[in-house]
Structures are given as structure tokens and as C-alpha cells.
CSV table of C-alpha atoms in Angstrom, one decimal:
chain,number,residue,atom,x,y,z
U,1,MET,CA,6.7,-155.4,-280.1
U,2,ALA,CA,10.4,-153.9,-280.2
U,3,PRO,CA,10.7,-150.2,-280.2
U,4,ALA,CA,11.3,-148.2,-283.6
U,5,THR,CA,14.7,-146.5,-284.2
U,6,VAL,CA,15.5,-144.1,-286.8
U,7,GLU,CA,19.1,-143.4,-287.6
U,8,VAL,CA,20.2,-140.1,-288.9
U,9,THR,CA,23.6,-139.2,-290.6
U,10,ILE,CA,24.4,-135.9,-290.8
U,11,ASP,CA,26.8,-134.9,-293.3
U,12,ARG,CA,29.3,-132.0,-292.1
U,13,PRO,CA,31.5,-130.4,-294.1
U,14,THR,CA,35.0,-131.0,-293.2
U,15,ALA,CA,37.6,-128.4,-292.5
U,16,GLU,CA,38.9,-128.4,-295.9
U,17,GLY,CA,39.1,-124.8,-297.5
U,18,LEU,CA,39.2,-123.1,-294.2
U,19,ALA,CA,42.2,-120.8,-293.5
U,20,PRO,CA,44.3,-121.3,-290.0
U,21,CYS,CA,43.8,-119.2,-287.7
U,22,THR,CA,45.4,-118.9,-284.1
U,23,LEU,CA,43.5,-117.7,-280.8
U,24,ARG,CA,45.6,-114.9,-280.8
U,25,GLU,CA,44.2,-113.6,-284.1
U,26,LEU,CA,40.8,-114.5,-283.0
U,27,LEU,CA,41.3,-112.7,-279.9
U,28,VAL,CA,42.6,-109.5,-281.7
U,29,TYR,CA,39.7,-109.7,-284.1
U,30,PHE,CA,36.7,-109.9,-281.4
U,31,LEU,CA,38.7,-107.1,-279.4
U,32,ARG,CA,38.8,-104.8,-282.8
U,33,LEU,CA,35.0,-105.8,-283.4
U,34,GLY,CA,33.9,-105.0,-279.8
U,35,THR,CA,35.9,-101.8,-279.8
U,36,THR,CA,34.9,-100.5,-283.1
U,37,GLY,CA,32.0,-102.5,-284.0
U,38,PHE,CA,28.6,-100.0,-284.5
U,39,GLY,CA,25.0,-100.9,-284.7
U,40,GLY,CA,24.3,-103.5,-281.9
U,41,PRO,CA,24.1,-107.2,-282.0
U,42,ILE,CA,22.5,-107.8,-285.1
U,43,ALA,CA,25.1,-105.5,-287.0
U,44,LEU,CA,28.2,-107.4,-285.2
U,45,VAL,CA,26.9,-110.6,-286.1
U,46,GLY,CA,26.5,-109.3,-289.7
U,47,TYR,CA,30.2,-108.2,-289.3
U,48,MET,CA,31.1,-111.5,-288.1
U,49,GLN,CA,29.9,-113.4,-291.1
U,50,ARG,CA,31.4,-111.1,-293.6
U,51,ASP,CA,34.9,-110.9,-291.9
U,52,LEU,CA,35.3,-114.6,-290.6
U,53,VAL,CA,33.1,-116.6,-292.9
U,54,GLU,CA,33.5,-114.7,-296.3
U,55,LYS,CA,36.7,-112.9,-296.2
U,56,ARG,CA,39.0,-114.6,-293.7
U,57,ARG,CA,37.3,-118.3,-294.1
U,58,TRP,CA,38.5,-119.0,-290.6
U,59,ILE,CA,34.8,-120.6,-289.9
U,60,SER,CA,32.8,-122.6,-292.2
U,61,ARG,CA,29.3,-121.2,-292.9
U,62,GLN,CA,27.8,-124.4,-291.3
U,63,ASP,CA,29.3,-123.8,-288.2
U,64,TYR,CA,28.4,-120.1,-288.5
U,65,VAL,CA,24.7,-120.8,-289.1
U,66,GLU,CA,24.6,-123.3,-286.3
U,67,GLY,CA,26.2,-120.8,-284.0
U,68,LEU,CA,23.9,-118.1,-284.7
U,69,ALA,CA,20.8,-120.4,-284.2
U,70,LEU,CA,22.2,-121.6,-280.7
U,71,ALA,CA,23.0,-117.9,-280.0
U,72,GLN,CA,19.7,-116.7,-280.8
U,73,LEU,CA,18.4,-119.5,-278.3
U,74,ALA,CA,20.7,-118.9,-275.6
U,75,PRO,CA,19.9,-116.1,-273.0
U,76,GLY,CA,22.2,-112.7,-273.2
U,77,PRO,CA,23.7,-110.7,-275.8
U,78,LEU,CA,23.6,-112.4,-279.2
U,79,ALA,CA,26.8,-110.9,-280.4
U,80,ALA,CA,28.7,-112.4,-277.3
U,81,GLN,CA,27.0,-115.9,-277.5
U,82,LEU,CA,28.1,-116.0,-281.2
U,83,ALA,CA,31.5,-115.3,-280.3
U,84,ILE,CA,31.7,-118.0,-277.5
U,85,TYR,CA,30.3,-120.8,-280.0
U,86,LEU,CA,32.6,-119.6,-282.7
U,87,GLY,CA,35.6,-119.7,-280.4
U,88,TRP,CA,34.8,-123.0,-279.1
U,89,VAL,CA,34.3,-124.3,-282.7
U,90,ARG,CA,37.9,-123.2,-283.4
U,91,GLY,CA,39.6,-123.7,-280.3
U,92,GLY,CA,37.8,-125.5,-277.7
U,93,VAL,CA,36.3,-124.5,-274.3
U,94,THR,CA,39.0,-122.3,-273.2
U,95,SER,CA,39.0,-120.2,-276.3
U,96,GLY,CA,35.2,-119.6,-276.1
U,97,GLY,CA,35.6,-118.1,-272.8
U,98,TRP,CA,38.2,-115.8,-273.7
U,99,LEU,CA,36.6,-114.5,-276.8
U,100,ARG,CA,33.2,-114.0,-274.7
U,101,LYS,CA,35.6,-111.8,-272.3
U,102,ALA,CA,37.3,-109.8,-275.0
U,103,LEU,CA,33.7,-109.1,-276.9
U,104,ARG,CA,31.8,-108.6,-273.5
U,105,SER,CA,34.4,-106.2,-272.2
U,106,CYS,CA,34.4,-103.6,-275.2
U,107,SER,CA,30.5,-103.8,-276.1
């Protein structure tokens, strides 16, 4: 008897409609958020959604929601885990690490 296989296709939105941003811009944003953000990790996550997804459109809504779900599963501070993921989405492994350091050093 042959094993059953299931084929799944995930329709990921393309990067169309996203505004370009540099690692420096992300780093400055997270430094500012880490220094002036008030209200704990849940509030910081809300600020990230408002600023990065809705206002600046640097991150797609789909990437943000996936990052938030993964950050909630990972041990450690929620806002820092989400910053790592969002940095990785936009700039790869190196930028994720830099953004983590920026947000953690200020919070």
C-alpha cells in the first residue's frame, strides 16, 4: 500500500505594495521604540503593528501575524522576539540580530 501524501500550497502575498526600508531605518525605529515605548511588551507589539504595518508599510500584515505567532511561542521577551523575526524578514539573519540587540538594550 502506497503512503498517502497531501500537497499544500500556501499563497504568500508578494512584496508588492511594501515601502523600501534599510537596516539603518529599522535599527533607528527599534532604538526609538525601545527607549520611548511605554506599556510593556503587549503595547510595544501594538506600536510595531501600527507603525511598521499600517503607517510605514515596511512589513506585510501576513509577515507580522506570522512573526507574532512565532514570538508568542518562543521563550523570552515578546517584543524582542518579534523584532528579531521582523528584522529577519526584511534583511536576513544579520539584521535580526542587530534589531534584537537594539530593542533589548533599551527595554
